mmCIF file of C-alpha atoms and ligand atoms in Angstrom:
data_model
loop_
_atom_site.group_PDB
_atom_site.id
_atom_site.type_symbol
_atom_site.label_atom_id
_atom_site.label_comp_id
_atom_site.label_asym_id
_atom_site.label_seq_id
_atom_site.Cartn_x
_atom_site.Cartn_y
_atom_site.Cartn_z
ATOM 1 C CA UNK A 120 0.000 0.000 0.000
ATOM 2 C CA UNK A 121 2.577 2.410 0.816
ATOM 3 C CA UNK A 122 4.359 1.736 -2.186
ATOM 4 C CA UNK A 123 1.342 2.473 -4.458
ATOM 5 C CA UNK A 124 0.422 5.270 -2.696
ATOM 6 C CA UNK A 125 -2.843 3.742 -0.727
ATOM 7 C CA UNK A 126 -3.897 5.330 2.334
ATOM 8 C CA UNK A 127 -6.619 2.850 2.878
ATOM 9 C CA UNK A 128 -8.049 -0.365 1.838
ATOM 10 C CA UNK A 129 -11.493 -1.385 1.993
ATOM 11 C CA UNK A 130 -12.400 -5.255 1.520
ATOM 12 C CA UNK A 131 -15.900 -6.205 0.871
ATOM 13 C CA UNK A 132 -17.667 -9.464 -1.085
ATOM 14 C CA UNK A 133 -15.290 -11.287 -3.000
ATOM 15 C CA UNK A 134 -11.724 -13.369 -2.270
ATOM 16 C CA UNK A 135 -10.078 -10.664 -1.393
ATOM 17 C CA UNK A 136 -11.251 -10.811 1.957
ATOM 18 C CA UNK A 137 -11.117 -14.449 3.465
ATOM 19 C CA UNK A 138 -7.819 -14.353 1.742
ATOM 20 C CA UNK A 139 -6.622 -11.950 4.285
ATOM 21 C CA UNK A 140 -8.826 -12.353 7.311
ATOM 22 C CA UNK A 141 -10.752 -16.271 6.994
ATOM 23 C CA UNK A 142 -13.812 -14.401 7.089
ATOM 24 C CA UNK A 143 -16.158 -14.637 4.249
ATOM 25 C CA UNK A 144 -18.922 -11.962 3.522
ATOM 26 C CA UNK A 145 -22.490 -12.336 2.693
ATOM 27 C CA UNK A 146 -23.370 -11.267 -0.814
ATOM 28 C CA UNK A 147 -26.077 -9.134 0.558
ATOM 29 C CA UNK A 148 -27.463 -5.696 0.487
ATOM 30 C CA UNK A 149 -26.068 -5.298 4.245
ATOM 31 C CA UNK A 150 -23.163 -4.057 3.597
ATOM 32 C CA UNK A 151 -19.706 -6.295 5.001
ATOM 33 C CA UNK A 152 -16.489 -3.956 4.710
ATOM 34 C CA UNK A 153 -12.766 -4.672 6.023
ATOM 35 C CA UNK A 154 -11.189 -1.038 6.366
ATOM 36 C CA UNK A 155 -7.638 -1.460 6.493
ATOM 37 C CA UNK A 156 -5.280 2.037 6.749
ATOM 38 C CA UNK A 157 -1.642 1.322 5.625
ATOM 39 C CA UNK A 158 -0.534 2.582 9.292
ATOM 40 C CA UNK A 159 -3.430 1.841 11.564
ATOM 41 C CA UNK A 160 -5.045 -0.966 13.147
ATOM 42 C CA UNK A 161 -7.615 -2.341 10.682
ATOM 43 C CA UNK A 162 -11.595 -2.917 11.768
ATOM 44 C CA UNK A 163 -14.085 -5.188 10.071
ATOM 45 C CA UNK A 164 -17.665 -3.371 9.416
ATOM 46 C CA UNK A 165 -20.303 -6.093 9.648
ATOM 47 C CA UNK A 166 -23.914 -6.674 10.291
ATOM 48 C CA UNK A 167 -24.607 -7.205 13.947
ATOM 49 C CA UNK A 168 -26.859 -10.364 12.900
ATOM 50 C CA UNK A 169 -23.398 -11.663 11.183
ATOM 51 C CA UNK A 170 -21.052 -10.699 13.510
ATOM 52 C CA UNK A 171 -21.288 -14.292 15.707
ATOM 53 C CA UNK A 172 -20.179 -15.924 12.486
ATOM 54 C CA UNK A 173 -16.739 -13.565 12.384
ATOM 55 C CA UNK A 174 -13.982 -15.778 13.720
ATOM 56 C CA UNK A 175 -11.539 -12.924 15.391
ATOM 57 C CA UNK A 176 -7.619 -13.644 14.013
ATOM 58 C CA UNK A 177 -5.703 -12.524 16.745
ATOM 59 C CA UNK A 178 -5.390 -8.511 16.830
ATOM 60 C CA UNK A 179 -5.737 -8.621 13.454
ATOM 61 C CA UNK A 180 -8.918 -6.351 13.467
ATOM 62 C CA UNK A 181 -11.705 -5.139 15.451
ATOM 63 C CA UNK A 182 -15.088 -5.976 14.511
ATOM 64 C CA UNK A 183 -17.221 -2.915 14.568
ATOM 65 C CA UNK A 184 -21.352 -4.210 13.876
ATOM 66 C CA UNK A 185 -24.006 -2.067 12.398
ATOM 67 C CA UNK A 186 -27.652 -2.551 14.030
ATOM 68 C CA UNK A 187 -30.428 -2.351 11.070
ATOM 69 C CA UNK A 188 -31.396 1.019 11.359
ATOM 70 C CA UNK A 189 -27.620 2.792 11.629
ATOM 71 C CA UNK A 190 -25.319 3.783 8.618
ATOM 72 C CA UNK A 191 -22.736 1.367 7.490
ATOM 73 C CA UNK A 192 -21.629 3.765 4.765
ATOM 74 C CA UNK A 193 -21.541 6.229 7.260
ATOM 75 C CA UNK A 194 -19.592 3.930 9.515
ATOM 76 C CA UNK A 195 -16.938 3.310 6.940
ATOM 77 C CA UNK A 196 -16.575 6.850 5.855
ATOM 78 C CA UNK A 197 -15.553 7.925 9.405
ATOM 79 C CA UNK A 198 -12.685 5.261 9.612
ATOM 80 C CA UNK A 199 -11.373 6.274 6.262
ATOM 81 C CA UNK A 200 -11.240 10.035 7.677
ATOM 82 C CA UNK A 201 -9.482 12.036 5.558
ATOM 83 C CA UNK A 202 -7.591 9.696 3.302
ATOM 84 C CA UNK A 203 -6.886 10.659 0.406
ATOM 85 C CA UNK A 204 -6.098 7.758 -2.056
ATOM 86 C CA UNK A 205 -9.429 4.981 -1.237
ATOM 87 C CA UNK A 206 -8.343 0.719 -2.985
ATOM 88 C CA UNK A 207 -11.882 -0.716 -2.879
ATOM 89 C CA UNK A 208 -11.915 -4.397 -3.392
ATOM 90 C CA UNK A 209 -12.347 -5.289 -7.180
ATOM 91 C CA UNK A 210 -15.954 -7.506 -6.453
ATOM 92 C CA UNK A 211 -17.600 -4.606 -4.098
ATOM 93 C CA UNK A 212 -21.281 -3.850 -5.585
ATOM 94 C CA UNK A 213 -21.433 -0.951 -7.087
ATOM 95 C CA UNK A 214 -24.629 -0.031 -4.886
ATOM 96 C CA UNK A 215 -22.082 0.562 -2.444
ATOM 97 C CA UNK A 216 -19.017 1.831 -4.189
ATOM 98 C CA UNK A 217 -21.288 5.030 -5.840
ATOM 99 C CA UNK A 218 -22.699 5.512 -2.122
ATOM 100 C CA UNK A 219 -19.088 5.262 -0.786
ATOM 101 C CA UNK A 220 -17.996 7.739 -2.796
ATOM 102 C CA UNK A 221 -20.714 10.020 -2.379
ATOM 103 C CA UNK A 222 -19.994 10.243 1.412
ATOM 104 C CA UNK A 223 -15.834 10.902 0.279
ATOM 105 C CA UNK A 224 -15.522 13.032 -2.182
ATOM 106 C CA UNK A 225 -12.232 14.225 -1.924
ATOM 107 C CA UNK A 226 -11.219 10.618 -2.223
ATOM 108 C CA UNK A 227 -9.869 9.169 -5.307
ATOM 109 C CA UNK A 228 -10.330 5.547 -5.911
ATOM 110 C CA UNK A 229 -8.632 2.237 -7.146
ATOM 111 C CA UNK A 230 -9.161 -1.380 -7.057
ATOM 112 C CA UNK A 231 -7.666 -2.904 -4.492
ATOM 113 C CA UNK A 232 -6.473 -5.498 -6.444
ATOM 114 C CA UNK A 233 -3.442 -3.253 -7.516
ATOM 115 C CA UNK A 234 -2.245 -4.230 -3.859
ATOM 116 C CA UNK A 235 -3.813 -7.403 -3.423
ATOM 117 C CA UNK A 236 -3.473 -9.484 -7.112
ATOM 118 C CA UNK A 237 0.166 -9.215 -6.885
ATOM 119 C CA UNK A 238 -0.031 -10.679 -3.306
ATOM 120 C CA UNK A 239 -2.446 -13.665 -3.709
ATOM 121 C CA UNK A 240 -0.823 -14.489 -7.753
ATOM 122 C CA UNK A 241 1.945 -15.721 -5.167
ATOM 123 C CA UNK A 242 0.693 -19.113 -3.153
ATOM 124 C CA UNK A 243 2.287 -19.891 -0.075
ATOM 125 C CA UNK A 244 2.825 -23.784 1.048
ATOM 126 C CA UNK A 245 -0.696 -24.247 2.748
ATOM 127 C CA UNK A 246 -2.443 -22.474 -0.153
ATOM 128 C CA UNK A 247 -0.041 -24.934 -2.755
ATOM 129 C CA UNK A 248 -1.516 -27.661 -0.453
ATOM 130 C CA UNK A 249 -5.054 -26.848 -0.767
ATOM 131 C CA UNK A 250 -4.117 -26.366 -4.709
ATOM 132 C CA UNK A 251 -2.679 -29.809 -4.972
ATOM 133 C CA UNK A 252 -5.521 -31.358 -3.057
ATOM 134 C CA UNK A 253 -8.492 -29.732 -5.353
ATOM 135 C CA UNK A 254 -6.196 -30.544 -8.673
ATOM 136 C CA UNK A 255 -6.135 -34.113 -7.223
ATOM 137 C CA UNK A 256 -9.806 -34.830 -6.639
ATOM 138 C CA UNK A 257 -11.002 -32.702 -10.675
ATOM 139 C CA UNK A 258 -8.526 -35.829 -11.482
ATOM 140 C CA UNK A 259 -9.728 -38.344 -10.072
ATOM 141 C CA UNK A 260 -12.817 -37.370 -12.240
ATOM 142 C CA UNK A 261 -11.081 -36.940 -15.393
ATOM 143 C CA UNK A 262 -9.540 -40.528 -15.075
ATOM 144 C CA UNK A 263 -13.055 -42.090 -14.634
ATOM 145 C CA UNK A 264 -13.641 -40.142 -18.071
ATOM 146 C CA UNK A 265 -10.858 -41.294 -19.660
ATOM 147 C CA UNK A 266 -11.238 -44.452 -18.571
ATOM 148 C CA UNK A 267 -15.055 -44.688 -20.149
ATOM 149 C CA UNK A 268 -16.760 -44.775 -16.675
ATOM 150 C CA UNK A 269 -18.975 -41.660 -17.568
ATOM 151 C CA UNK A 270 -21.204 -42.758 -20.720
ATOM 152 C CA UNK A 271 -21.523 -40.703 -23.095
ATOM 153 C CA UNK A 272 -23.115 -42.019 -26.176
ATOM 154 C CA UNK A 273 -26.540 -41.098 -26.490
ATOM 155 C CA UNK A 274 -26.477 -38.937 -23.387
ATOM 156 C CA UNK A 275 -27.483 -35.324 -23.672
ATOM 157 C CA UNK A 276 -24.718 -32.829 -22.638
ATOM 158 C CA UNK A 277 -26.628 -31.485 -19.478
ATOM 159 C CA UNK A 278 -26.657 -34.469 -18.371
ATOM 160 C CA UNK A 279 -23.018 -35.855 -18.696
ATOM 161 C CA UNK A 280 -22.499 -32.336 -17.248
ATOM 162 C CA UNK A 281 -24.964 -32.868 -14.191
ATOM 163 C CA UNK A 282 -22.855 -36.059 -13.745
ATOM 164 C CA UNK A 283 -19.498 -34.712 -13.406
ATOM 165 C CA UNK A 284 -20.434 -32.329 -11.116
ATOM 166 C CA UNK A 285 -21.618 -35.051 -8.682
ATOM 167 C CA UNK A 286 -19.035 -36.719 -9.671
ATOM 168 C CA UNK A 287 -16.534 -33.587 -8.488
ATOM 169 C CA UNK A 288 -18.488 -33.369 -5.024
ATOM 170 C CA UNK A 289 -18.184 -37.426 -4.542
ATOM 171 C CA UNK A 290 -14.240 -36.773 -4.364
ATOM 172 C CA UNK A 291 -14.522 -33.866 -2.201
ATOM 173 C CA UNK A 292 -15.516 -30.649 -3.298
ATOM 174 C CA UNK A 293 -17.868 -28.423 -1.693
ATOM 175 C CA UNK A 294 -18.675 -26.492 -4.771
ATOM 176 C CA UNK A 295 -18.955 -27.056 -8.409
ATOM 177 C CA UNK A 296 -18.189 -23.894 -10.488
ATOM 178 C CA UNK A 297 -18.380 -25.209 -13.849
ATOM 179 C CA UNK A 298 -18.574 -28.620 -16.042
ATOM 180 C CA UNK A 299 -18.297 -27.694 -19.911
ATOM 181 C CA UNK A 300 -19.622 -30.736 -21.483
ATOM 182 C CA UNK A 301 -19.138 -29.989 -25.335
ATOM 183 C CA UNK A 302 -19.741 -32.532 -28.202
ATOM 184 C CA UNK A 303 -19.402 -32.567 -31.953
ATOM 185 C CA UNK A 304 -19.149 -29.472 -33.703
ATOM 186 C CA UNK A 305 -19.960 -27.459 -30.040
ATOM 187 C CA UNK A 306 -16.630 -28.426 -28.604
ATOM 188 C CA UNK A 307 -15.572 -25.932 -31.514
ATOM 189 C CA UNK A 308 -16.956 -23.540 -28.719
ATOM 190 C CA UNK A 309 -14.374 -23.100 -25.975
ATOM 191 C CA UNK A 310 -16.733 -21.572 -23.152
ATOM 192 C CA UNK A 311 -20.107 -23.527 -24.653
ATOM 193 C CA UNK A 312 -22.905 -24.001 -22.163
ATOM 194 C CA UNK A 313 -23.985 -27.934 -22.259
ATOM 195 C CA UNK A 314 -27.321 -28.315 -23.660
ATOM 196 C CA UNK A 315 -29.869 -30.826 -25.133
ATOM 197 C CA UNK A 316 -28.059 -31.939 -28.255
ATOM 198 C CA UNK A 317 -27.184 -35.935 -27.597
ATOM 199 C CA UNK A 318 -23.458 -37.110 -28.140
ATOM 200 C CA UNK A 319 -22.667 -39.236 -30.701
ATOM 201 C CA UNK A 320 -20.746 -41.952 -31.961
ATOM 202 C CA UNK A 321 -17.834 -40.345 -33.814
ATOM 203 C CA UNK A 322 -17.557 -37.248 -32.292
ATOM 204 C CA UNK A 323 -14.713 -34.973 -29.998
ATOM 205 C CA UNK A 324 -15.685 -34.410 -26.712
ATOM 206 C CA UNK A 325 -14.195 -31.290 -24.640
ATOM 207 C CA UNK A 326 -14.903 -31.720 -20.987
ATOM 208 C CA UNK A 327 -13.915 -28.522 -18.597
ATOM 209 C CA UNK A 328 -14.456 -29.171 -15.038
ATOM 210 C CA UNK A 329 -13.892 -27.571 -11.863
ATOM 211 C CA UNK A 330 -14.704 -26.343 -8.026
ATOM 212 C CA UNK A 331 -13.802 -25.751 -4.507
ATOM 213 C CA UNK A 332 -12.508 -27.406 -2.452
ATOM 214 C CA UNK A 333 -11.396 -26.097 1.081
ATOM 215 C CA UNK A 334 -11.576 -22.641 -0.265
ATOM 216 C CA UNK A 335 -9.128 -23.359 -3.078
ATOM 217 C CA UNK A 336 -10.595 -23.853 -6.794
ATOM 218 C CA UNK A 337 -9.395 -27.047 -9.416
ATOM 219 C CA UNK A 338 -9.749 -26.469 -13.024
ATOM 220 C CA UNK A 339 -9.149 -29.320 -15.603
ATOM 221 C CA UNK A 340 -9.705 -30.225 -19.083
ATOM 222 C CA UNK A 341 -9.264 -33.187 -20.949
ATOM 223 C CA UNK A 342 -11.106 -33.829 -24.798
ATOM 224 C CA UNK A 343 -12.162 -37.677 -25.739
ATOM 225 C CA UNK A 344 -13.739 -39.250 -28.912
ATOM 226 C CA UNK A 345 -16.491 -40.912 -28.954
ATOM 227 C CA UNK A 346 -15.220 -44.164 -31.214
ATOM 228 C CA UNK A 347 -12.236 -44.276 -33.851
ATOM 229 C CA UNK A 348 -10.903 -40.959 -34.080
ATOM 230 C CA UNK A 349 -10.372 -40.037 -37.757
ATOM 231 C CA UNK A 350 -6.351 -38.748 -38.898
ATOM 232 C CA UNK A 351 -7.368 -35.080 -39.213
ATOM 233 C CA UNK A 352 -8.461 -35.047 -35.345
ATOM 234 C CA UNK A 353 -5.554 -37.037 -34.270
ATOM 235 C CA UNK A 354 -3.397 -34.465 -35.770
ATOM 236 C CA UNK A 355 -5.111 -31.824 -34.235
ATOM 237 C CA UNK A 356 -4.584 -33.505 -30.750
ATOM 238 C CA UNK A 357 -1.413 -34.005 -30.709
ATOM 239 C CA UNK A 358 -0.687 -30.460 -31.640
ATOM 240 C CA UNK A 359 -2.670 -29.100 -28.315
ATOM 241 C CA UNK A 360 -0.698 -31.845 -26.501
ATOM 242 C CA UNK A 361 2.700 -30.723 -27.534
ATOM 243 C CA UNK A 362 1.985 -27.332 -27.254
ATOM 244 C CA UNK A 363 0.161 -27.746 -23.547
ATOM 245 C CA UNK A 364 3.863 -29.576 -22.453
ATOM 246 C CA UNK A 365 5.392 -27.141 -24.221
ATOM 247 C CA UNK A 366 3.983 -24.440 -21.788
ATOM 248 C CA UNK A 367 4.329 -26.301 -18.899
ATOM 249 C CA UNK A 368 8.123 -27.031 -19.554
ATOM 250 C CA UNK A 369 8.506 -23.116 -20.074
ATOM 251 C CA UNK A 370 6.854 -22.025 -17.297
ATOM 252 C CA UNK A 371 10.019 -21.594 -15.138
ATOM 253 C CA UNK A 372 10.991 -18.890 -12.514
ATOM 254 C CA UNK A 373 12.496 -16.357 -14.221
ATOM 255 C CA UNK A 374 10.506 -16.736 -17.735
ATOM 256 C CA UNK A 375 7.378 -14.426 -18.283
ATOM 257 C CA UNK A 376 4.180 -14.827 -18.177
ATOM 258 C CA UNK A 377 3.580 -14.245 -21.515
ATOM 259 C CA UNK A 378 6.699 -16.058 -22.422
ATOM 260 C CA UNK A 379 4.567 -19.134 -21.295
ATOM 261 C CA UNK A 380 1.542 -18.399 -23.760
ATOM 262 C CA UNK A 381 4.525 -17.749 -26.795
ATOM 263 C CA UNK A 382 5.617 -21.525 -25.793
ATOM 264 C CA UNK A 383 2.215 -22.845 -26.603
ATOM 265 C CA UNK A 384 1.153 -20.917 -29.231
ATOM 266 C CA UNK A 385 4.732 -20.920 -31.488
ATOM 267 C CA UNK A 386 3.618 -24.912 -31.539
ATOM 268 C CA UNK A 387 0.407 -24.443 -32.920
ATOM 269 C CA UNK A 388 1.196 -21.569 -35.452
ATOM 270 C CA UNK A 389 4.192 -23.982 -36.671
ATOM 271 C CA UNK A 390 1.404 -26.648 -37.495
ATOM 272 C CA UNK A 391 -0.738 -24.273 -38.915
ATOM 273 C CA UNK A 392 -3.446 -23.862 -36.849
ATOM 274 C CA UNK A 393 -2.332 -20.483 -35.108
ATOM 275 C CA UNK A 394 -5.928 -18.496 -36.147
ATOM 276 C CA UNK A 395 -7.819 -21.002 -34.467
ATOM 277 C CA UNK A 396 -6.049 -21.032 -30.821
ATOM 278 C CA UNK A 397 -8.435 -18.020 -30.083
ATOM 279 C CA UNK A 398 -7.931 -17.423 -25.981
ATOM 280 C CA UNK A 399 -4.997 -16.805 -24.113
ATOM 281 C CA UNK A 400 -2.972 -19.675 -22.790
ATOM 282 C CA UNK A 401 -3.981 -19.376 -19.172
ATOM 283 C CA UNK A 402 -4.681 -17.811 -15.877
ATOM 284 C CA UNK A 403 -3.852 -17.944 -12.531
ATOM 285 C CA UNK A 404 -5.930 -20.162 -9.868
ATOM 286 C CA UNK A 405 -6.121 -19.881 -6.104
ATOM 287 C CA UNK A 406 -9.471 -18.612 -4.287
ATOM 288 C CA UNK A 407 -10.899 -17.811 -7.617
ATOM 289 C CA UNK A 408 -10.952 -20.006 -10.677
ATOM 290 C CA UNK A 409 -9.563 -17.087 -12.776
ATOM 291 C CA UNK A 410 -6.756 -14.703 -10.918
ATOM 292 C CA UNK A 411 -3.387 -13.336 -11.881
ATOM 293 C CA UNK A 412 -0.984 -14.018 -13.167
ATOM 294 C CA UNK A 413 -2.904 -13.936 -17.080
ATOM 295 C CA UNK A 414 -0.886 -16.253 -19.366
ATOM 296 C CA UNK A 415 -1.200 -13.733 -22.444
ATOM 297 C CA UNK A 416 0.658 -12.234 -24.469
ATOM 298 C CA UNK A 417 1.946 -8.247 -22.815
ATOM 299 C CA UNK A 418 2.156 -9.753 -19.639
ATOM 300 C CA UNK A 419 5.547 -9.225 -18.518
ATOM 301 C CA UNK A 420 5.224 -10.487 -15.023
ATOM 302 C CA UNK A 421 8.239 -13.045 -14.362
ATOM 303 C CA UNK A 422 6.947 -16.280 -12.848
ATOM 304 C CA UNK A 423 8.150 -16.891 -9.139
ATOM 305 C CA UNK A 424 8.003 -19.579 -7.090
ATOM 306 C CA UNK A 425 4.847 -19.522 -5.630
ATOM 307 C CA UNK A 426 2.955 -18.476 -9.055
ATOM 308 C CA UNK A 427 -0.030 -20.908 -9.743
ATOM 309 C CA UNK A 428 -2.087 -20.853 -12.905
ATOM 310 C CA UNK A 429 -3.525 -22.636 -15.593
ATOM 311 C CA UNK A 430 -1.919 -24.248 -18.957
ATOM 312 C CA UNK A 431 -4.850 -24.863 -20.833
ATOM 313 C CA UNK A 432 -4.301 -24.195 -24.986
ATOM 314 C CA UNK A 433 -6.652 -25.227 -27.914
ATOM 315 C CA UNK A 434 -7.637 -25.332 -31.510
ATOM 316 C CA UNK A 435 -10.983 -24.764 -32.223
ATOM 317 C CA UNK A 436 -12.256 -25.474 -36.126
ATOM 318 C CA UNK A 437 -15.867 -24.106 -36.381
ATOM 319 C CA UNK A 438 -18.940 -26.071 -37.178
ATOM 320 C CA UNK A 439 -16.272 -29.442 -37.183
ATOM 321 C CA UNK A 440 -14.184 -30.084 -33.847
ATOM 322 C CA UNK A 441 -12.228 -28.472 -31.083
ATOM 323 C CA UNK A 442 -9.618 -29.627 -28.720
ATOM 324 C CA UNK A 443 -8.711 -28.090 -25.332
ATOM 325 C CA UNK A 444 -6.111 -29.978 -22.639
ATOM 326 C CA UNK A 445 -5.966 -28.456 -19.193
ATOM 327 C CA UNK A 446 -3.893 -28.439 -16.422
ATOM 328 C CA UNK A 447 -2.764 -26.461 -13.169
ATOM 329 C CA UNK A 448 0.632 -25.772 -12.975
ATOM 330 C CA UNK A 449 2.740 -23.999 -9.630
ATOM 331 C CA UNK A 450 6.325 -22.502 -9.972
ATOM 332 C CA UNK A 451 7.822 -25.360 -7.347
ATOM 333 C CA UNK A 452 10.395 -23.761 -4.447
ATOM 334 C CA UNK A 453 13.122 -24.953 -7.198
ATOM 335 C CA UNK A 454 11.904 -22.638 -9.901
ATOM 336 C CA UNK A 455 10.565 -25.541 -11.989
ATOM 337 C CA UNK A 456 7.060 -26.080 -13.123
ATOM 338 C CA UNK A 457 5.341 -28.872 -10.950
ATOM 339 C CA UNK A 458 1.691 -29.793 -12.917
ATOM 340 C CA UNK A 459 -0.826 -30.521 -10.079
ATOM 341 C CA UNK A 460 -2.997 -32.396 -12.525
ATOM 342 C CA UNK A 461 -1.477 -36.243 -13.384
ATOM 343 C CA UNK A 462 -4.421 -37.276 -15.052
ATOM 344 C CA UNK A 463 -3.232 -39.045 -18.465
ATOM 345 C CA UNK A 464 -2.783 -36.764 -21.643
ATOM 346 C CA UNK A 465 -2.842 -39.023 -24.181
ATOM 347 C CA UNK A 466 -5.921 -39.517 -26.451
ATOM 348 C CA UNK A 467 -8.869 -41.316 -24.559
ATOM 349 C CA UNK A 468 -11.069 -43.135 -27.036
ATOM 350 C CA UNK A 469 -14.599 -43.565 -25.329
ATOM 351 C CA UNK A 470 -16.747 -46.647 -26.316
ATOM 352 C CA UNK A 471 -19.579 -45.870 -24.235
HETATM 353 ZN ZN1 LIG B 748 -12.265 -21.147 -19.463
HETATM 354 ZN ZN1 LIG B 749 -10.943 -25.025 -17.405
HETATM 355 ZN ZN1 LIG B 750 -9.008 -22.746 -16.919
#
């Protein structure tokens, strides 16, 4: 903060909070704010009917609640005082960001993840734990798809979707965030929601899976075929795998972040396909599924020990077939990239 020029930092919804504190706000319309001044004790702003659930950390803030009828706004305007430069956490509603502002107008404002993204890109052993434990249960998933135990012939995509996400919650996590179930010509789609159309025989299927565990998120993807894959796909497969190990192997401390996304992508321009690899490389995972570091390309940041993200390219060839193969990836305490995912990465034909 005092590098950056921050007087204060206020910490509402969002990871940015039970990052620093354990303590999780309600997405409500009572308002939960952490006000934190760079050289004075910090105190947490919370409804009085949440307050019980505020586990105190020490003296690492005093909890200040707000009965129904007083002012929270109020309450946090008179702890920021005079400050001048305001970091407001980057997931605060803007219901109470305009009203915050309102009640400081000489303030000027910034998201506070100028002083926290740098901080929580960097994971320290118990968060690389709770990384390597999430990674480990989204695999134990993807090997029951690889291995044909989830069918997919003849199933709509919902519902192979619906299943992996039980499936993710059988080994452990508490939350399900997403499970991309793409077939045929959708898994052209990288993001695609699954829908009604039925898989069928024949066809690429792009699975993207992922949740919480513990508080820390997995992320995984891994693309079967339905049947005898046809040359043109198997080219295209092994393409995305080279060029997924070739990110990994560059993503050492020391190299860039964006040096990582050139890795991947100089393989798939060299086989041609370098239009269709249409998203960045990766992004960093810890609390939330997406954080920095960005694996794209003008991101300069060198990689540390520490850095956690995702390695995750693809080529995607409208209206026929795409192919995506995920994995998380942490700068080890060596400088070498360790890949938290071990499920297999070589071609998974599906019979059922
Ligand atoms: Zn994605
Ligand atoms: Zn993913
Ligand atoms: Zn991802």
């Amino acid at each position: 903060m005092a590098d950056l020029g921050i007087d204060v930092v206020l910490l509402s919804v969002g990871a940015d909070l039970p990052w620093l504190t354990g303590y999780t706000a309600m997405p409500l319309e009572r308002l939960t704010m952490l006000v934190l001044p760079v050289d004075a004790p910090a105190t947490l702003v919370v409804p009085h009917l949440e307050a019980p659930r505020v586990e105190p950390v020490g003296d690492l803030f005093t909890i200040r609640p707000w009965d129904e009828t007083d002012d929270p706004v109020a309450a946090v305007a008179s702890l920021v005082g005079a400050a001048a430069r305001v970091a407001v956490s980057d997931r605060t509603w803007a219901a109470f960001v305009l009203r915050l502002q309102e009640a400081m107008p000489e303030a000027r404002w910034t998201p506070a993840s100028a002083v926290t993204g740098p901080l929580r890109a960097v994971k320290d052993p118990d968060e690389v734990d709770a990384l390597a434990r999430a990674s480990a249960a989204a695999d134990r998933v993807a090997a029951q798809l690889l291995a044909g135990g989830i069918a997919l012939i003849g199933r709509r995509e919902a519902e192979v979707s619906r299943e992996i996400a039980d499936r993710l919650r059988a080994e452990g996590h508490q939350a399900v965030n997403f499970a991309i179930v793409a077939a045929g010509p959708n898994s052209a789609s990288p993001h695609h929601d699954a829908g009604e159309r039925v898989i069928g025989p024949g066809e690429a299927v792009v699975c993207d899976f992922g949740g919480t565990l513990d508080g820390y998120c997995s992320d995984i993807t891994r693309t079967v075929f339905t049947g005898s894959p046809p040359p043109a796909f198997v080219e295209v497969y092994e393409v995305v795998q080279d060029a997924q190990a070739a990110g990994v192997r560059a993503a050492q401390a020391g190299a860039s972040a964006e040096d990582v996304d050139g890795a991947s992508r100089a393989r798939i321009a060299a086989a041609g396909y370098g239009e269709f690899f249409i998203h960045r490389t990766g992004h960093g995972i810890g609390r939330e599924e997406h954080e920095d570091p960005y694996l794209v390309s003008g991101n300069r940041t060198l990689l540390a020990p520490g850095h956690a993200f995702s390695i995750e390219p693809g080529i995607y060839l409208p209206g026929q077939f795409g192919v995506r193969i995920e994995d998380i990836v942490v700068v080890g305490g060596d400088g070498t990239p360790r890949p938290l995912n071990q499920a297999d990465h070589d071609l998974a034909v599906v019979e059922a």
